Coordinates of C-alpha atoms in Angstrom, one line a residue:
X125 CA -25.1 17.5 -10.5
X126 CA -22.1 16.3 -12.8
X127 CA -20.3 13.5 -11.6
X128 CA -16.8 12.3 -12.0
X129 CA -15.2 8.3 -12.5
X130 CA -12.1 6.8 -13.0
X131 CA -11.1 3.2 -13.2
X132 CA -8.3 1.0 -11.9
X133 CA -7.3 -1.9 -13.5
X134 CA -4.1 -4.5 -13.4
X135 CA -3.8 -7.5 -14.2
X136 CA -7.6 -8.0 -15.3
X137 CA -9.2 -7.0 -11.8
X138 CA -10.7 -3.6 -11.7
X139 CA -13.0 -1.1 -10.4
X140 CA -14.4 2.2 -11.1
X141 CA -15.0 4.7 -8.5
X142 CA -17.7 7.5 -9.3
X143 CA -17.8 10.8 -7.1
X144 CA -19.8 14.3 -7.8
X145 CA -16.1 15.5 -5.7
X146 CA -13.7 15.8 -8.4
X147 CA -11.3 15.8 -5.8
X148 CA -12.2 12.3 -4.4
X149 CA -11.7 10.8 -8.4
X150 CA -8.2 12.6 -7.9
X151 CA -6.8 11.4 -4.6
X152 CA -8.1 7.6 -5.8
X153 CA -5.9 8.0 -9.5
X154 CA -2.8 9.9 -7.7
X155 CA -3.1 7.4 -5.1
X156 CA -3.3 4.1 -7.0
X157 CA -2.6 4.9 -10.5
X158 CA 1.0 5.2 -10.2
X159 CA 1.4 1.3 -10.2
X160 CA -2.2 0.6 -11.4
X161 CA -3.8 1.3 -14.5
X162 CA -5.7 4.5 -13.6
X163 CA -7.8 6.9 -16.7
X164 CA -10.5 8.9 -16.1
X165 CA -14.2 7.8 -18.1
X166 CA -17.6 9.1 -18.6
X167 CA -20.1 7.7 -16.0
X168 CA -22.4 7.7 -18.4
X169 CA -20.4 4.9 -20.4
X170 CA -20.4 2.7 -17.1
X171 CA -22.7 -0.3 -17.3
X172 CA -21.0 -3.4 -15.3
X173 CA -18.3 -4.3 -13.2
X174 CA -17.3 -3.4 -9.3
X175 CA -18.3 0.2 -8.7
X176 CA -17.8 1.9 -5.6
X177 CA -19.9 5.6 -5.3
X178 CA -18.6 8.0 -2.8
X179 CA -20.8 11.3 -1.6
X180 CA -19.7 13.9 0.5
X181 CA -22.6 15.8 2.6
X182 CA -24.1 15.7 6.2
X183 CA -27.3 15.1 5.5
X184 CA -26.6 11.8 3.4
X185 CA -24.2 10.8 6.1
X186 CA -26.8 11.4 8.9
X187 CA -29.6 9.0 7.0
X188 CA -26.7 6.4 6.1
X189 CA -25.7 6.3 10.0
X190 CA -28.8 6.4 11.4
X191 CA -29.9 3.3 9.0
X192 CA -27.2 1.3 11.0
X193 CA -28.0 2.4 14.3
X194 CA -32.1 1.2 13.6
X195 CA -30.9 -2.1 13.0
X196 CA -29.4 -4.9 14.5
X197 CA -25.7 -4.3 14.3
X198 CA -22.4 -5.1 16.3
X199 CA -19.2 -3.3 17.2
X200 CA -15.5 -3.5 15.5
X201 CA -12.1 -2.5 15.3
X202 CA -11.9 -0.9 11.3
X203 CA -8.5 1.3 10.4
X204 CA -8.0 1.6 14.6
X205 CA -11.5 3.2 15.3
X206 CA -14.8 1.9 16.3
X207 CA -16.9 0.8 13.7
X208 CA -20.7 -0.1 14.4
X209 CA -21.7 -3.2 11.5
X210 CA -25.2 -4.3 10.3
X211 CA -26.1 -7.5 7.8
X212 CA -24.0 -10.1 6.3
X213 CA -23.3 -11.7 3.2
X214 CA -26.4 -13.4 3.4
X215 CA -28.9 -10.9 3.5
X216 CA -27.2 -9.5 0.9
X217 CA -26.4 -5.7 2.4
X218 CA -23.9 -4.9 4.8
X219 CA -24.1 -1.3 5.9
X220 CA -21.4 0.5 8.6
X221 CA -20.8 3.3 10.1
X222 CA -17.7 4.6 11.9
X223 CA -18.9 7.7 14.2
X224 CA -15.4 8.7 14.7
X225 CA -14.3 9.6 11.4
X226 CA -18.3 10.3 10.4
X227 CA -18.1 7.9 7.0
X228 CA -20.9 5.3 6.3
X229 CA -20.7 2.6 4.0
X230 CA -23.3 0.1 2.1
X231 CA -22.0 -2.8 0.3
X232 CA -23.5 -5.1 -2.0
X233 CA -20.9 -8.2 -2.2
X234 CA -23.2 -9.7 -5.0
X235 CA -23.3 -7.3 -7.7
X236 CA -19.7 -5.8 -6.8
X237 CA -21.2 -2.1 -5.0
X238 CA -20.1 -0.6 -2.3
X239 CA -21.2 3.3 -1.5
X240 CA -19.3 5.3 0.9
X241 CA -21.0 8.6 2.8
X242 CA -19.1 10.7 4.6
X243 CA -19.2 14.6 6.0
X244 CA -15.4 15.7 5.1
X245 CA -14.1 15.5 1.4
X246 CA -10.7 14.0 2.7
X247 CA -11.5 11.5 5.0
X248 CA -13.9 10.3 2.1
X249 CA -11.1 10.5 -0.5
X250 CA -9.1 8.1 2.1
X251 CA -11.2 5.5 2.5
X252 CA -12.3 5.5 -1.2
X253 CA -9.0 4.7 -2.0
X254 CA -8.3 2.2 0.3
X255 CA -11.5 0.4 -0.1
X256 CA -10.5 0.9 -4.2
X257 CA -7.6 -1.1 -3.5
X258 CA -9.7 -3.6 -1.5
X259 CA -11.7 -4.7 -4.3
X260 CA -9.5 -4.8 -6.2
X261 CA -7.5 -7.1 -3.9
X262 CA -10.0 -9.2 -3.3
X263 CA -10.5 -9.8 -6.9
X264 CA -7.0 -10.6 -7.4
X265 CA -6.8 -13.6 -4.4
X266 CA -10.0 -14.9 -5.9
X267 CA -8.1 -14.9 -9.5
X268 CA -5.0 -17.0 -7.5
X269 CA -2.9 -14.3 -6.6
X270 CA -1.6 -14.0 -3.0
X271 CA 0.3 -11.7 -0.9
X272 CA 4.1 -11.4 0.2
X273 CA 5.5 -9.4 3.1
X274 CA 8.0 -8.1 0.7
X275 CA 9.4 -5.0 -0.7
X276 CA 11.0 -5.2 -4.5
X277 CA 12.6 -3.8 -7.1
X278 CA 12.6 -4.9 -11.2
X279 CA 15.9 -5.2 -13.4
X280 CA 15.1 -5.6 -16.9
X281 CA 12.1 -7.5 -15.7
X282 CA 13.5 -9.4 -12.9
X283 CA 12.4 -9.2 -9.8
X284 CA 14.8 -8.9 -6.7
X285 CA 12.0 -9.5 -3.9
X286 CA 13.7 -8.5 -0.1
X287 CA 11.6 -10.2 2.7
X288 CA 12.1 -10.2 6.8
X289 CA 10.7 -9.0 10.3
X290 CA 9.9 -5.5 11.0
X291 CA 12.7 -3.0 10.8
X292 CA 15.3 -6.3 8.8
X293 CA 16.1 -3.7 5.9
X294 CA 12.9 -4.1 3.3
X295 CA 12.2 -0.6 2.6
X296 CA 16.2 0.4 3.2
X297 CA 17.0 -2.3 0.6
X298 CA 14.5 -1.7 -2.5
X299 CA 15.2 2.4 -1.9
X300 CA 18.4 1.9 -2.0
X301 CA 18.8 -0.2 -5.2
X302 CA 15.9 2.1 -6.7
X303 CA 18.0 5.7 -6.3
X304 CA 21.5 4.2 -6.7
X305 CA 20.9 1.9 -9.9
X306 CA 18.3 3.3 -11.2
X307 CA 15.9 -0.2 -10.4
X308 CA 12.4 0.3 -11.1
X309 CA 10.3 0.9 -7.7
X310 CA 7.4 -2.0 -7.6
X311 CA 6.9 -2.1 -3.9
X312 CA 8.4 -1.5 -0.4
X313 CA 6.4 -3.3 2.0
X314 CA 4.4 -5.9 0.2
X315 CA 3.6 -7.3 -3.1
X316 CA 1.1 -9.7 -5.1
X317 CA 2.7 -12.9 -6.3
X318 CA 0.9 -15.3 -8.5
X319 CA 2.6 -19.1 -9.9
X320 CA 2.9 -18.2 -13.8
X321 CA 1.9 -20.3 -16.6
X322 CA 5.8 -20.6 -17.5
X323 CA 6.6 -22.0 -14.8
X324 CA 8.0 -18.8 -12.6
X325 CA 5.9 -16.3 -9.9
X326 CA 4.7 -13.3 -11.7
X327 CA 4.8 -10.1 -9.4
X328 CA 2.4 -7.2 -9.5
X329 CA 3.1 -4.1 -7.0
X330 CA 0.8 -3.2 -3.9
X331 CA -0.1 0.4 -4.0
X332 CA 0.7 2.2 -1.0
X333 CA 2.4 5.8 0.6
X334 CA 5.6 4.7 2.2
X335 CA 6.6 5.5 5.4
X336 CA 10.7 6.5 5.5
X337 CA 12.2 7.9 8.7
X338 CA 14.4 10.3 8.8
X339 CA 17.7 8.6 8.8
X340 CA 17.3 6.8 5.4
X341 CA 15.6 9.9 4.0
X342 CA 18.7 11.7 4.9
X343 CA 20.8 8.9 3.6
X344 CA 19.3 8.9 0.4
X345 CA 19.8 12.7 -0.2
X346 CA 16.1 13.5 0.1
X347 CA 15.6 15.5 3.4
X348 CA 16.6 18.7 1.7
X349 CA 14.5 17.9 -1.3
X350 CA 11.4 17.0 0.8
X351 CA 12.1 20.2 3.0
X352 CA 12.2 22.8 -0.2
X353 CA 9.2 20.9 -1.5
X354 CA 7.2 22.0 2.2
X355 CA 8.5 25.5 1.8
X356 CA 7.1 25.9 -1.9
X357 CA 3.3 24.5 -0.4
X358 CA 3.8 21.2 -1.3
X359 CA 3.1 18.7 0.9
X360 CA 3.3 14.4 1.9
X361 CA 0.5 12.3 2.7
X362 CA -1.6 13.7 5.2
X363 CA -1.9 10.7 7.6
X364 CA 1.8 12.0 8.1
X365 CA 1.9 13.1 12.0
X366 CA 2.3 17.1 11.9
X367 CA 5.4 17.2 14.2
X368 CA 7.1 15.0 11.3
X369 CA 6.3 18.0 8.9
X370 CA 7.2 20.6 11.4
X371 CA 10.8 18.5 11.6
X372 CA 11.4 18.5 8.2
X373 CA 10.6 22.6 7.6
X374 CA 13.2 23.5 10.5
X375 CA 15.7 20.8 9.5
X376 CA 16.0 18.6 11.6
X377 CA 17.3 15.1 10.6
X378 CA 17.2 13.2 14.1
X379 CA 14.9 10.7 13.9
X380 CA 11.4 11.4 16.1
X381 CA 9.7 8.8 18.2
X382 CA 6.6 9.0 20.2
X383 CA 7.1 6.1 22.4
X384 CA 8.9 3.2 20.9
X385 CA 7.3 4.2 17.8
X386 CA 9.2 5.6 15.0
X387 CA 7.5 8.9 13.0
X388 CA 8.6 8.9 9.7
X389 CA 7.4 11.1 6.6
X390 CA 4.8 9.6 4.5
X391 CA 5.3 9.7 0.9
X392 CA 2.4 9.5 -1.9
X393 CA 3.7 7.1 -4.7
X394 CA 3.6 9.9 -7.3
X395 CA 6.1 11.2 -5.1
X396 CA 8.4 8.6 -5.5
X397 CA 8.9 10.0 -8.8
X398 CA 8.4 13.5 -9.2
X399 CA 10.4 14.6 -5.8
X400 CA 13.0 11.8 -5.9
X401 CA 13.3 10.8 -9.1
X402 CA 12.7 7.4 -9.1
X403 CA 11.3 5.0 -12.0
X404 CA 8.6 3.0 -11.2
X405 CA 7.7 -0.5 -12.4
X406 CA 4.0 -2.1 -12.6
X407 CA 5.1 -5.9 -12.7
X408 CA 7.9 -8.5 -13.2
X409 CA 8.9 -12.1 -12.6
X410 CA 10.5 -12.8 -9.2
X411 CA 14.0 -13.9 -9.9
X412 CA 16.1 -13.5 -6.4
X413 CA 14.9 -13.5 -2.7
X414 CA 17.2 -11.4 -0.5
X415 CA 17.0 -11.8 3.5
X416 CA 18.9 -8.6 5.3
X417 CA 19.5 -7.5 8.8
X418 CA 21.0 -4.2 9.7
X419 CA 23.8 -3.7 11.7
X420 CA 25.5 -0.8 12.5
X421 CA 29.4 -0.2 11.4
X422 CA 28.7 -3.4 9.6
X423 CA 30.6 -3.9 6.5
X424 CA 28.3 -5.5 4.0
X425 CA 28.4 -8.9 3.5
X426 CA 27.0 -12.4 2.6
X427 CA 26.0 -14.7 5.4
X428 CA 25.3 -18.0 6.1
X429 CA 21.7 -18.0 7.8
X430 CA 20.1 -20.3 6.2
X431 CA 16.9 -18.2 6.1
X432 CA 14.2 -19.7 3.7
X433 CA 10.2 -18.4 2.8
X434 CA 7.8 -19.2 5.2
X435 CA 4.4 -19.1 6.0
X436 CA 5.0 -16.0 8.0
X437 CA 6.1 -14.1 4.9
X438 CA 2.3 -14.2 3.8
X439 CA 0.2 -11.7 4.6
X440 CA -3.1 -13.5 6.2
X441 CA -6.6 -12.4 7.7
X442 CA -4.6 -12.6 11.3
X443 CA -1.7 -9.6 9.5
X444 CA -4.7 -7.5 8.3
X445 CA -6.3 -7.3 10.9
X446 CA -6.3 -3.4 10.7
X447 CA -8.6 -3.4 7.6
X448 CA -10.7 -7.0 7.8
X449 CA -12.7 -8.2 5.5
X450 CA -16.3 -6.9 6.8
X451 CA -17.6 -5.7 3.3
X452 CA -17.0 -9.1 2.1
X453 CA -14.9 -7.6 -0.9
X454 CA -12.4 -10.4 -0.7
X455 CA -14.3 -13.5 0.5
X456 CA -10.7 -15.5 0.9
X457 CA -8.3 -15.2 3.4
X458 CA -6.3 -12.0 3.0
X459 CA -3.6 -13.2 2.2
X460 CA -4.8 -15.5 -0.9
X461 CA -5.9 -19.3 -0.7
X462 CA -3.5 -21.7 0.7
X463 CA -3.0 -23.8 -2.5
X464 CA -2.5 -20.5 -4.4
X465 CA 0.8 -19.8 -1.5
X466 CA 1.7 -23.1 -1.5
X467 CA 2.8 -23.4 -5.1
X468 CA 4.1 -19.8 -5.1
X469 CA 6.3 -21.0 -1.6
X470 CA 7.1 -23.9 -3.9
X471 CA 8.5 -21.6 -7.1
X472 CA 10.2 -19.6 -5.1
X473 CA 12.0 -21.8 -2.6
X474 CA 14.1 -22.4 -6.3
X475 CA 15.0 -19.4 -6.9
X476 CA 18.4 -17.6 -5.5
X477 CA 18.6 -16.9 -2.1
X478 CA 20.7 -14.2 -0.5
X479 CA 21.1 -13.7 3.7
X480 CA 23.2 -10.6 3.6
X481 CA 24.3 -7.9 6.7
X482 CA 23.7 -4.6 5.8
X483 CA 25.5 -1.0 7.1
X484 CA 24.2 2.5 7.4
X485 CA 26.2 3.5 4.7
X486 CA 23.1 3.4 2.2
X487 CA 25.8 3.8 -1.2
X488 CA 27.7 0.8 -0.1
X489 CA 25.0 -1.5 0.8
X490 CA 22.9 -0.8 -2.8
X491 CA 26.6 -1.4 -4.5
X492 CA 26.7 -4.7 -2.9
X493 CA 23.2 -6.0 -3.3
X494 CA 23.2 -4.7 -7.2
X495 CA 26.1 -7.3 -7.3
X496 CA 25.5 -9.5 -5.4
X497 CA 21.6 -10.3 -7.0
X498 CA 23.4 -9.6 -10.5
X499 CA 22.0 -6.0 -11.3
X500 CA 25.7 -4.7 -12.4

């Protein structure tokens, strides 16, 4: 049976992920290799290193489940389903199975390996991908990176890094500067930051699909282009709730909620680029911190908040708790080690610092943060 690898590498961390499902080697490059170093290779030419294996069929899934269930194991919460664990770090293996989405897993922290079984070819491209980026991750906190709450944007290699709550602007700010002054993309919720040898915080994107509800996808002139993409077979990410794509084929720009939950389209990172023509940057050197809240009718405008970093703008074990650390692929807190944040807090605290109001009117508020964080 032939098999298929590719391998994702930034800033020295990597992995390679092999697959006989060409399609699984796919999904992880689109997915990642946007803002990662992605290129396919022969398996035959792999030899060291993290490799994660990923195998689609029922019968390997059945023996890789039923392993877990014959041994001692206990039940968690893993991407919001149950998930029944056996081993640790000390007896070297650590299998898994989640029922639910029918995917098994066997990692080997020591030598890097971690082998994921599952019975549908998407729901094993998913989770290769995310447990990709995972070791990856954990590769880069144990190298001294850590983890901002942040979305940002790069300027000639400057980095404008936008941080606040939920819903303060982050992912309304960095689209904003991206399609109106043609900023290159690095992230829009979160970002690795690492103290540099030259005294500033180097910046390296977090690879995600981004979640943009209807209003600021209407605002940045991309419903209609989203909606002629769905009519020509095209289609977003599939964790994208189907009542978002059935919105967007009829037209209709009012923002849904289920609950007090907002349901926004979800947008692969290749995306980014080929639907909305955005550039996209793969690192940068933080230069300006910008602290928004939206308002609406507000004009925008400086203010004097006073808002600093803090500890809450690190990600940590307690933020992520939707993927934790039970393949031991990170071995630090998930958020990086707290003299790695402490010196990055420290960097960064000199840096420009900008607490602005923000308006609906998505032209006028990328106008005024281009000037204001000196991108005009």
């Amino acid at each position: 049976m032939s098999a298929h690898a590719v391998r994702l590498e930034t800033a020295g961390a990597f992995v390679t992920v092999v697959s006989s499902e060409r399609a699984v080697t796919d999904w992880t490059g689109r997915y990642l290799g946007p803002w990662w170093n992605a290129a396919d290779v022969e398996p035959e030419t792999i030899c060291a290193g993290p490799l994660l294996t990923a195998t689609v069929g029922r019968e390997a899934y059945d023996d890789a489940a039923f392993r877990v269930t014959q041994e001692p194991h206990t039940s968690t919460t893993y991407a919001r389903e149950q998930m029944l664990l056996a081993g640790d770090v000390s007896s070297g293996v650590i299998r898994a199975v989640t029922p639910g989405s029918a995917l098994a897993y066997r990692s080997e922290p020591g030598s890097g390996a971690l082998e994921i079984t599952g019975c549908r070819t998407e729901d094993v491209a998913t989770a290769t991908a995310r447990l990709a980026r995972e070791m990856v991750r954990g590769a880069l906190l144990r190298d001294g990176w850590s983890i901002l709450h942040a979305s940002a944007v790069v300027h000639e290699g400057r980095v404008i890094l936008t941080l606040g709550e939920k819903r303060a602007g982050k992912t309304t700010t960095a689209l904003a500067l991206a399609a109106r002054h043609r900023l290159g993309l690095l992230a829009n919720d979160r970002v690795f930051v690492r103290a540099g040898q030259d005294g500033g915080v180097d910046v390296l994107p977090w690879p995600s699909a981004a979640a943009i509800g209807f209003g600021l996808l209407n605002a940045l002139g991309w419903f209609d282009v989203a909606r002629h993409r769905l009519e020509r077979g095209e289609a977003l990410h599939p964790t994208q709730d189907e009542r978002v794509t059935d919105a967007l084929r009829r037209g209709m720009t009012t923002p849904l909620w289920d609950g007090g939950r907002e349901l926004k389209a979800q947008v692969w990172p290749d995306q980014f680029v080929d639907w909305f023509g955005l550039d996209l940057a793969t690192g940068g050197q933080a230069a300006a911190l910008v602290f928004p809240r939206v308002e609406a009718g507000a004009v925008p405008a400086v203010e004097d908040r006073g808002r600093v970093l803090e500890d809450g703008d690190f990600m940590s074990g307690v933020t992520e708790d939707r993927y934790p650390d039970v393949f031991a692929l990170a071995r630090v807190d998930g958020g990086g080690a707290p003299a790695a944040r402490r010196e990055v807090a420290r960097r960064l605290a000199e840096l420009p610092h900008h607490c602005v109001v923000l308006g609906h009117d998505v032209t006028a508020n990328a106008d005024f943060l281009a000037k204001v964080t000196g991108c005009l």
